[in-house]
mmCIF file of C-alpha atoms and ligand atoms in Angstrom:
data_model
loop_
_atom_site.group_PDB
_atom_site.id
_atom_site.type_symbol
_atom_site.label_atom_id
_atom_site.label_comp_id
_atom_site.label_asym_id
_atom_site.label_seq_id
_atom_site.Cartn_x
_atom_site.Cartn_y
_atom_site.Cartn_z
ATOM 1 C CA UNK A 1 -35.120 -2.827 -29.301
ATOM 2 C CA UNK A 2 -35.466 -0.093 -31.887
ATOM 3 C CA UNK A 3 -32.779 2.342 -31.460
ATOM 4 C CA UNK A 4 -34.542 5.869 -32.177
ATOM 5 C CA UNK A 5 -33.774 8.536 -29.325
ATOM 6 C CA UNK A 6 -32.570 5.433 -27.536
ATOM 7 C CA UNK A 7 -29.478 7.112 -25.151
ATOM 8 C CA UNK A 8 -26.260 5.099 -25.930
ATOM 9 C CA UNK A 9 -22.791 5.420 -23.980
ATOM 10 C CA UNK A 10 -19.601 4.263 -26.478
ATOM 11 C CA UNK A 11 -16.179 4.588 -24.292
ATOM 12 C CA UNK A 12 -13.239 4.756 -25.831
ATOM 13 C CA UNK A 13 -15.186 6.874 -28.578
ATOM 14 C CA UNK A 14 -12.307 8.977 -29.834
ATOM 15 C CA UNK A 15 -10.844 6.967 -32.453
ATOM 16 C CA UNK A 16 -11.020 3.680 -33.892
ATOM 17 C CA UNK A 17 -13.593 0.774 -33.271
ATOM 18 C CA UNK A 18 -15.085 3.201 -30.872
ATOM 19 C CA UNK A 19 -15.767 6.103 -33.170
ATOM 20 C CA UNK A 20 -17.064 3.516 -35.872
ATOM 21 C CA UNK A 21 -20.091 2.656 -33.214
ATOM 22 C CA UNK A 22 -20.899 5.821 -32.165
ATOM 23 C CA UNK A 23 -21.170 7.227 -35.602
ATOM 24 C CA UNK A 24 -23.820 3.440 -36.433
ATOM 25 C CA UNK A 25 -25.583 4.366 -33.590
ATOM 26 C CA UNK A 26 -26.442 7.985 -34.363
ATOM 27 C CA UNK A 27 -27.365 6.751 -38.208
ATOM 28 C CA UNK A 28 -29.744 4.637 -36.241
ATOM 29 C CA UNK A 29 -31.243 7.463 -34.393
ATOM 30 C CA UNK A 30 -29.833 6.828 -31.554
ATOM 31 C CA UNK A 31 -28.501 9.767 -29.068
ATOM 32 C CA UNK A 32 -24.936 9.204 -28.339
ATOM 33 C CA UNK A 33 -22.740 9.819 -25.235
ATOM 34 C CA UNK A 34 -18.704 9.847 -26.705
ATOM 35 C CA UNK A 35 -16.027 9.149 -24.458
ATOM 36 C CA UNK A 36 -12.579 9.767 -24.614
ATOM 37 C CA UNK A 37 -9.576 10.054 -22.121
ATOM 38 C CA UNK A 38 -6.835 12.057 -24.180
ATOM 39 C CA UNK A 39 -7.666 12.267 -27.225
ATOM 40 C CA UNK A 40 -10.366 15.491 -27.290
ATOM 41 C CA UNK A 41 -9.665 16.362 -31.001
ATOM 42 C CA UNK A 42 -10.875 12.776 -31.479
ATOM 43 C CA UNK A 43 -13.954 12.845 -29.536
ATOM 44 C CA UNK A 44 -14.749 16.197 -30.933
ATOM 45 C CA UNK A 45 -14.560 14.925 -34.627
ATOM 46 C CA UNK A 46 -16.567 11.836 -33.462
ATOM 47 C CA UNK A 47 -19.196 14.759 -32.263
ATOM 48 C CA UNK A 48 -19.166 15.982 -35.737
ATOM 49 C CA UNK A 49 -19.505 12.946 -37.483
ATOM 50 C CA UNK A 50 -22.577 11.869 -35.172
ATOM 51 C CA UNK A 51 -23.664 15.524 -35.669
ATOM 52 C CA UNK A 52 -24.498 14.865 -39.191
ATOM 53 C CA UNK A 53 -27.393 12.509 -38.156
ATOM 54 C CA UNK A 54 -29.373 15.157 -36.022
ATOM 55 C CA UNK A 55 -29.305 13.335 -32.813
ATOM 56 C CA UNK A 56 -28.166 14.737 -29.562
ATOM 57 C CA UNK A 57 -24.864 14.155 -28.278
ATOM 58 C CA UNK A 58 -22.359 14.634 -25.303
ATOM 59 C CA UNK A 59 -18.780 14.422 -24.894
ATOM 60 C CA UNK A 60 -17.248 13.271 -21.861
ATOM 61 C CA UNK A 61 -13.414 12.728 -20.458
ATOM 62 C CA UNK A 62 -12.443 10.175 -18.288
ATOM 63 C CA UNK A 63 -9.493 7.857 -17.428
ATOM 64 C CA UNK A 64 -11.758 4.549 -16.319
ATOM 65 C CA UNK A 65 -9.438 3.137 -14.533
ATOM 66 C CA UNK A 66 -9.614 5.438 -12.059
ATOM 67 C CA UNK A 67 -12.540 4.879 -9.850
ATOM 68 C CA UNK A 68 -13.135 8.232 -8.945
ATOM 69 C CA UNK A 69 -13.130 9.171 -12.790
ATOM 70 C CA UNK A 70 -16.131 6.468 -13.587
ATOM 71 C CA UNK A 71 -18.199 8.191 -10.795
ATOM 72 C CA UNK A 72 -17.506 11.487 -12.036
ATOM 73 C CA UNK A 73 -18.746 10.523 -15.202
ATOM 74 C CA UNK A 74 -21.336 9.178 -14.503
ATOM 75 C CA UNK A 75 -22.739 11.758 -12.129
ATOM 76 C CA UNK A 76 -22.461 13.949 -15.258
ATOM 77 C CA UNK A 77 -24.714 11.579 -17.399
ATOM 78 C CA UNK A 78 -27.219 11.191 -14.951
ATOM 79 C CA UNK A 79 -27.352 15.298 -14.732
ATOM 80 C CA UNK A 80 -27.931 15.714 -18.199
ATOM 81 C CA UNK A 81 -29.460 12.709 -19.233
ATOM 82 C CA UNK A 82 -32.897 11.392 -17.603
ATOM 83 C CA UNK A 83 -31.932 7.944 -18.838
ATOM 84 C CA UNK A 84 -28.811 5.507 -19.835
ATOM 85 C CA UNK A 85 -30.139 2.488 -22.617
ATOM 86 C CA UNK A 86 -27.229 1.170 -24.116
ATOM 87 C CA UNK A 87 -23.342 1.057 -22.142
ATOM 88 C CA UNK A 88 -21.030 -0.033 -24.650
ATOM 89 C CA UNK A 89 -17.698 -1.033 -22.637
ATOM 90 C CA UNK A 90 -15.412 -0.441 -25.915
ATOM 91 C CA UNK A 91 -11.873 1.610 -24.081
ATOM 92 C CA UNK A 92 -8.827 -0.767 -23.768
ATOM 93 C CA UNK A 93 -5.452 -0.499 -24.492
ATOM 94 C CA UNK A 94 -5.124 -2.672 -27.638
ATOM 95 C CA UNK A 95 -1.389 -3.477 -26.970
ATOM 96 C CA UNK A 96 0.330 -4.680 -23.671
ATOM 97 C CA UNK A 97 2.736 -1.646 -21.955
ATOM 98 C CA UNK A 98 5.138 -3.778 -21.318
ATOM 99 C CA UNK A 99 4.864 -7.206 -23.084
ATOM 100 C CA UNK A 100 4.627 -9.937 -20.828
ATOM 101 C CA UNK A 101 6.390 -12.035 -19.002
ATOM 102 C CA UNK A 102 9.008 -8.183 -19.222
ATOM 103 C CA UNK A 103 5.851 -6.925 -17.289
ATOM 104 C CA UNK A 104 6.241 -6.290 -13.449
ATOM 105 C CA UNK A 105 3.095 -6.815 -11.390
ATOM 106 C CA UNK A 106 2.430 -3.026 -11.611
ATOM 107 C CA UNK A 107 2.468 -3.064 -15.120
ATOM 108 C CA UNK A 108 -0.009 -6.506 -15.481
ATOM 109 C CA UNK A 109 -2.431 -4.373 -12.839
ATOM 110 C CA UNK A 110 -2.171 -0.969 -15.358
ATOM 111 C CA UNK A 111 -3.052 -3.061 -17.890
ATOM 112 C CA UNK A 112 -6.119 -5.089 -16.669
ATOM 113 C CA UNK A 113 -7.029 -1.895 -15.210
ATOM 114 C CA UNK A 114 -7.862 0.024 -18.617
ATOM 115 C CA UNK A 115 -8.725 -3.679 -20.028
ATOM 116 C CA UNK A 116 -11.466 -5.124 -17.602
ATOM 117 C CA UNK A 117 -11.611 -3.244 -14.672
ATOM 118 C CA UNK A 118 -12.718 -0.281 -16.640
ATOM 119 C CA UNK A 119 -15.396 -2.296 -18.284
ATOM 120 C CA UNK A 120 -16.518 -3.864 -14.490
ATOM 121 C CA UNK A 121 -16.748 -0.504 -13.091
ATOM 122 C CA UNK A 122 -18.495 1.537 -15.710
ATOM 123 C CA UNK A 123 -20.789 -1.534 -15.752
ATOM 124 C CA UNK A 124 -21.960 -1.149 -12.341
ATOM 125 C CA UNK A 125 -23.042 2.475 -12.305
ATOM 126 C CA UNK A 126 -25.038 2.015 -15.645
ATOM 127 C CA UNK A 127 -26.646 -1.311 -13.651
ATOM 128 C CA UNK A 128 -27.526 1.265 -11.003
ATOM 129 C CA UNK A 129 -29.703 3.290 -13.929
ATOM 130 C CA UNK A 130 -30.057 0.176 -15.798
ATOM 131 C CA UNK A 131 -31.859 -1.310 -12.843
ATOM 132 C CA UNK A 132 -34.492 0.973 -11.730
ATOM 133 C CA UNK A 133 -35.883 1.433 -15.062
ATOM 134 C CA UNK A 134 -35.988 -2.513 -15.512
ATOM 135 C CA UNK A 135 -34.160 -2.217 -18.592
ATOM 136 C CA UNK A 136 -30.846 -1.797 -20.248
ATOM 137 C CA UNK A 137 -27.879 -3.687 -22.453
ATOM 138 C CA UNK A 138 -24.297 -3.635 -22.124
ATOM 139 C CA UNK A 139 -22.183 -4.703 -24.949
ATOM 140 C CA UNK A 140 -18.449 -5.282 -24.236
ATOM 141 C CA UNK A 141 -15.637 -5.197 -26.951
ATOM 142 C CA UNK A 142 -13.471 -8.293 -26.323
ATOM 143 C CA UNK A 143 -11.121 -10.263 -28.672
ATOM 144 C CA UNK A 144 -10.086 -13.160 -31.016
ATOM 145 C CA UNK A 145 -7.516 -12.977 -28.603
ATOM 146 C CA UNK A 146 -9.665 -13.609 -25.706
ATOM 147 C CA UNK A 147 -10.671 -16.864 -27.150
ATOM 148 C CA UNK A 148 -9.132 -20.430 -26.965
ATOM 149 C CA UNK A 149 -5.255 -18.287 -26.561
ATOM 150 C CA UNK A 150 -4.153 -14.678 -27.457
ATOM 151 C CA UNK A 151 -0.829 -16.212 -29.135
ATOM 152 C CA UNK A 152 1.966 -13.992 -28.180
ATOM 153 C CA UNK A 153 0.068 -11.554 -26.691
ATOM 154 C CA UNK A 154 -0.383 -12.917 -23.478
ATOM 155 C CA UNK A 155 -1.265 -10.065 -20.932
ATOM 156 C CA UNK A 156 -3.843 -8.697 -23.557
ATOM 157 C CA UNK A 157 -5.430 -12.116 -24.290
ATOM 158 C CA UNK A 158 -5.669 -12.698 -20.730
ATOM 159 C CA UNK A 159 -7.707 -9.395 -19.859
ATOM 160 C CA UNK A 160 -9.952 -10.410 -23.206
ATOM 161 C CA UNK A 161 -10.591 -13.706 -21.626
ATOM 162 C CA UNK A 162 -11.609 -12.036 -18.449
ATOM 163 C CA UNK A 163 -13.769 -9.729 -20.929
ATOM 164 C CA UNK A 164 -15.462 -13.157 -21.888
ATOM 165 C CA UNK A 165 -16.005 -14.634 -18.598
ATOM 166 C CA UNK A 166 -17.062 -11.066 -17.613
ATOM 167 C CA UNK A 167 -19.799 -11.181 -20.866
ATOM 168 C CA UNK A 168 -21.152 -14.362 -19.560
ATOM 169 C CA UNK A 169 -21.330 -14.177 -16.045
ATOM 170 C CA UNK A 170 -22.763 -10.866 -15.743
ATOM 171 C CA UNK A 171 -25.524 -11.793 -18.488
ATOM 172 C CA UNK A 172 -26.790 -14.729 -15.860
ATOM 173 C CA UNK A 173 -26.694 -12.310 -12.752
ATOM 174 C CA UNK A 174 -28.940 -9.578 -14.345
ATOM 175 C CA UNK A 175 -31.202 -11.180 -16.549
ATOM 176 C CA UNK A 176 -34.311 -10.854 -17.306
ATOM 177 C CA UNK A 177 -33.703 -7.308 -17.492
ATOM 178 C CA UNK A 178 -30.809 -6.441 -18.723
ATOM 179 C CA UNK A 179 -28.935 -8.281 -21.650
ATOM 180 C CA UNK A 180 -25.228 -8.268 -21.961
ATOM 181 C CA UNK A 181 -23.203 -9.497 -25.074
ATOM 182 C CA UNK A 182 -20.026 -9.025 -26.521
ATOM 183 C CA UNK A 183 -18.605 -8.610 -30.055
ATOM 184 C CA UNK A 184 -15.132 -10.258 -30.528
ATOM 185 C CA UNK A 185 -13.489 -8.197 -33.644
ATOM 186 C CA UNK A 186 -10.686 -9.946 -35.354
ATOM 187 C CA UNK A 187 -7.832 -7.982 -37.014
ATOM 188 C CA UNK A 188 -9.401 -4.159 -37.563
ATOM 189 C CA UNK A 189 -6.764 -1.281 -39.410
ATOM 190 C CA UNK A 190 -6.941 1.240 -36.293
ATOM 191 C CA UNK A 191 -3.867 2.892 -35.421
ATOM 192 C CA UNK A 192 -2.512 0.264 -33.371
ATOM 193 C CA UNK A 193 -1.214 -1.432 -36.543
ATOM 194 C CA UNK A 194 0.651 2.011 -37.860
ATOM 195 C CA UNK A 195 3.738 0.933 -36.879
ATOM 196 C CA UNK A 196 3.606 -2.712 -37.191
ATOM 197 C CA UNK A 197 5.941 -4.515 -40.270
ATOM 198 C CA UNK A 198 4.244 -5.239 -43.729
ATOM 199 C CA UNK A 199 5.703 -8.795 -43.193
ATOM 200 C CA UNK A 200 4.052 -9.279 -40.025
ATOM 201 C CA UNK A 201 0.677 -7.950 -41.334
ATOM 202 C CA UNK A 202 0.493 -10.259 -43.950
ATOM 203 C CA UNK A 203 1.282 -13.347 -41.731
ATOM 204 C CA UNK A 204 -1.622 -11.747 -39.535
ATOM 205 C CA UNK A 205 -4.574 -12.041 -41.984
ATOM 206 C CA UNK A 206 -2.937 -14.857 -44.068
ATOM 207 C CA UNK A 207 -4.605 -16.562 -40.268
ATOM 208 C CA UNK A 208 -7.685 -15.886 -41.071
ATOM 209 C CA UNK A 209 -9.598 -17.663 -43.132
ATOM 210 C CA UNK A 210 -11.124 -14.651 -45.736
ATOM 211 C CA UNK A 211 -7.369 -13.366 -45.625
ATOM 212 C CA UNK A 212 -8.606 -9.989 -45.242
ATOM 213 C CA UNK A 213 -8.990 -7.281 -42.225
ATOM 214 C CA UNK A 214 -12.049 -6.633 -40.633
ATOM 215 C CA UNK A 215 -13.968 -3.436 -41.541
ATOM 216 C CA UNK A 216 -14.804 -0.970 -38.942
ATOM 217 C CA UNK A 217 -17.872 -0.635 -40.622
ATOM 218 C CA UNK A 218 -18.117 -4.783 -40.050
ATOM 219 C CA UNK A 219 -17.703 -4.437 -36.233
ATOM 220 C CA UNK A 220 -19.864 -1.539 -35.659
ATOM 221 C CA UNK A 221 -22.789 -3.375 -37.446
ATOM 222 C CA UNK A 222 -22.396 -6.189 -35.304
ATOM 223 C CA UNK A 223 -23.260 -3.897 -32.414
ATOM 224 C CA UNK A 224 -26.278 -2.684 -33.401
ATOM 225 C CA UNK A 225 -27.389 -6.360 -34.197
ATOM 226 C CA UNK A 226 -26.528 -6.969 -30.738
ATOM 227 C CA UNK A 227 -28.324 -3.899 -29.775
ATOM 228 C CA UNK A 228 -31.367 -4.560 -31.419
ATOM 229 C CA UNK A 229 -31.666 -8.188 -30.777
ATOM 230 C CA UNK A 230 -33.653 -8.522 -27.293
ATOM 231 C CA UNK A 231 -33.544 -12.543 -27.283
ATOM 232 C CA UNK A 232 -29.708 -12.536 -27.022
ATOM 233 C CA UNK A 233 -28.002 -12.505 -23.602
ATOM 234 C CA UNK A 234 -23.989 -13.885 -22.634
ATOM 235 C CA UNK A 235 -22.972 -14.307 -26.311
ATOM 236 C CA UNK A 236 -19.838 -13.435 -27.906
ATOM 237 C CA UNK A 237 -19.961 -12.283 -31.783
ATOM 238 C CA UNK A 238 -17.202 -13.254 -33.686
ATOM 239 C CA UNK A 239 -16.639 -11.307 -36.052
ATOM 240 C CA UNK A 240 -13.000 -12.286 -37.401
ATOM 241 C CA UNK A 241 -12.703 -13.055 -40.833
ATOM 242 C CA UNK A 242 -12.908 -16.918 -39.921
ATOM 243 C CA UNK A 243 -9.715 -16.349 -37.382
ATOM 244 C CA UNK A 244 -11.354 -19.125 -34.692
ATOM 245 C CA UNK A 245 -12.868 -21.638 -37.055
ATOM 246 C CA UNK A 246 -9.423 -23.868 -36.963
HETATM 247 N N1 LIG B 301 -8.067 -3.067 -33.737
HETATM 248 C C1 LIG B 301 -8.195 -4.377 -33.606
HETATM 249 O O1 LIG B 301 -7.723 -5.169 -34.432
HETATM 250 C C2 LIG B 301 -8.959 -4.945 -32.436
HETATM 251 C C3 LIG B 301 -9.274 -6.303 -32.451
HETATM 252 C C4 LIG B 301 -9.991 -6.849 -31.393
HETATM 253 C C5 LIG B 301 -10.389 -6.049 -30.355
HETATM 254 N N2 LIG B 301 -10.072 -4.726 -30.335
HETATM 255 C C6 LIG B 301 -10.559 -3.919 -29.202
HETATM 256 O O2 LIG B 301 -11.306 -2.830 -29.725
HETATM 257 C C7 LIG B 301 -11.319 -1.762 -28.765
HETATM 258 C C8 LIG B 301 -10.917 -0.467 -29.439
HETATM 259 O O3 LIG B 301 -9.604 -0.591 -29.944
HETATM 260 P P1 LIG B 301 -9.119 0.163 -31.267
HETATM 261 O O4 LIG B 301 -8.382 -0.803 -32.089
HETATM 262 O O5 LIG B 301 -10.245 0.942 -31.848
HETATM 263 O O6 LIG B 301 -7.995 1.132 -30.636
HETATM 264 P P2 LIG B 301 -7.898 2.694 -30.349
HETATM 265 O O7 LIG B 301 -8.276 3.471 -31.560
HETATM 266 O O8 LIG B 301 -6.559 2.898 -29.743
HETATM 267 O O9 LIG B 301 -9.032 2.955 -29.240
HETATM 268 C C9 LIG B 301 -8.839 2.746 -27.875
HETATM 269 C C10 LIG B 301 -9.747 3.672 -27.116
HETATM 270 O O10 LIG B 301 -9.660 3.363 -25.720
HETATM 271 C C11 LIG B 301 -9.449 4.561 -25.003
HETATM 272 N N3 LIG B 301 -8.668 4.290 -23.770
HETATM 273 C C12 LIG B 301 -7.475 3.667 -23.677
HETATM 274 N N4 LIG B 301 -7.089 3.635 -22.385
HETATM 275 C C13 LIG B 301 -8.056 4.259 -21.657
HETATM 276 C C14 LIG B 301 -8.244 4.559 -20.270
HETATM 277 N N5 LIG B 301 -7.345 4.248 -19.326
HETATM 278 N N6 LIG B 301 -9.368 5.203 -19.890
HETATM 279 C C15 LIG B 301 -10.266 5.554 -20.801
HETATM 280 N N7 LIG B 301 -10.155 5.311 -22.126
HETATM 281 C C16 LIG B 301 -9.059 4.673 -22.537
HETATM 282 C C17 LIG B 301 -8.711 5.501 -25.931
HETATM 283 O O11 LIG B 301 -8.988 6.856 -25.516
HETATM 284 P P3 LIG B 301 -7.976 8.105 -25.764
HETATM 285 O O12 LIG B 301 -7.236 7.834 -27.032
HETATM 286 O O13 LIG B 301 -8.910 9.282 -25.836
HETATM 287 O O14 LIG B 301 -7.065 8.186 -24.584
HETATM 288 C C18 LIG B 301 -9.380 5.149 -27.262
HETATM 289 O O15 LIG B 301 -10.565 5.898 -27.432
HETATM 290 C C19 LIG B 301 -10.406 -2.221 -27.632
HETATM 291 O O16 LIG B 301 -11.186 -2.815 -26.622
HETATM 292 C C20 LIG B 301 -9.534 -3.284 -28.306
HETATM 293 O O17 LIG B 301 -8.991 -4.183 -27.371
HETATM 294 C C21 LIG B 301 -9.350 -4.148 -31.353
#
């Protein structure tokens, strides 16, 4: 798929991994659609960035794991966009709230909420779009974690797992027409690490095989390989540093 004037929806597009991909995707051509739930200054700098391509772009607000929210957004696409290409499925909460097995059941709920319930509803209304025009890819953002075991993480790794099964399963129920994959980052400097121990940082990539973090720049091209690619459908892209060759 080439990716000029191609209309692209990045959640989670406010910082981070997010704002990485939307910023790719507008070098591309591509017109981008930048989500955010809090964090407007974030979104609004990710407008700025993608602004410096030329390409048309929209800002949107919405906590997605609130039904209601999804809808809302996406009634606002569809009245100012004729068209939805690309959904990439990118907003999570990189840490657990409460780390499990502290968690209560509200607190494992909140967090596969934001985590994969997000991802399975904004999925569905883009299918909805996706559908009548027979075509459309959704790319998820899932997780070393979500691989063979999330080690300590376990809440986290379980909602990336889900992410995977997600990836897969969905691929087979809406193929031929629309392709979904998923890139897998490994350890990526976003601001989840700010506060984390030198010590602990070290042991982190010392587990990886290239001892080294993972680029944002790394991740987002990995997306618009995905994006591009039209024979690939229910894979997951690795892109860790060597973290799950063990
Ligand atoms: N960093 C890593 O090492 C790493 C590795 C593997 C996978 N990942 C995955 O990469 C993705 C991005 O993470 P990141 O590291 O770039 O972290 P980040 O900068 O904290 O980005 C998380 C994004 O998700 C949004 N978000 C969180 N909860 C939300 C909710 N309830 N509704 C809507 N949006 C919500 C945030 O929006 P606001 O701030 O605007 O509220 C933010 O834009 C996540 O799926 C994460 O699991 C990260």
């Amino acid at each position: 798929m080439e990716l000029k004037d191609k209309i692209v929806l990045v959640t989670g597009a406010s910082s981070g991994i997010g704002q990485a991909v939307a910023i790719r995707f507008a070098k591309e051509g591509a017109d981008v659609i930048i989500h955010f739930r809090k964090n407007e200054e974030g979104a609004k700098e990710t407008q700025k960035l993608v602004g410096e391509f030329g390409v048309r772009s929209s800002v949107v607000k919405a906590d997605l794991s609130v039904e209601k929210d999804v809808q809302d957004m996406f009634k606002q696409i569809s009245a100012e966009y004729e068209t939805l290409d690309i959904l990439i499925n990118n907003a999570a909460s990189p840490t657990e709230f409460v780390p499990y097995p502290s968690s209560t059941q509200k607190d494992l709920l909140d967090l596969f909420n934001v985590n994969i319930v997000n991802a399975m509803l904004c999925s569905k209304y883009a299918m909805e779009i996706m559908k009548a025009q027979k075509s459309g890819k959704i790319l998820n953002t899932t997780s070393i974690k979500g691989w063979e075991h999330g080690g300590s993480s376990v809440g986290y790794a379980v909602s990336k797992a889900a992410m995977n099964s997600f990836t897969r399963t969905l691929a087979k129920s809406v193929a031929p027409d629309i392709q979904v994959n998923a890139v897998a980052p490994g350890y990526v400097k976003t601001r989840v690490y700010d506060n984390q121990p030198e010590e602990k940082i070290k042991n982190w990539l010392n587990g990886t095989l290239l001892k080294r973090w993972v680029t944002l720049e790394e991740v987002a091209e990995a997306f618009i390989f995905l994006a591009k690619n039209d024979a690939m459908t229910g894979q997951i892209l690795y892109i860790d540093g060597g973290f799950t060759l063990k």
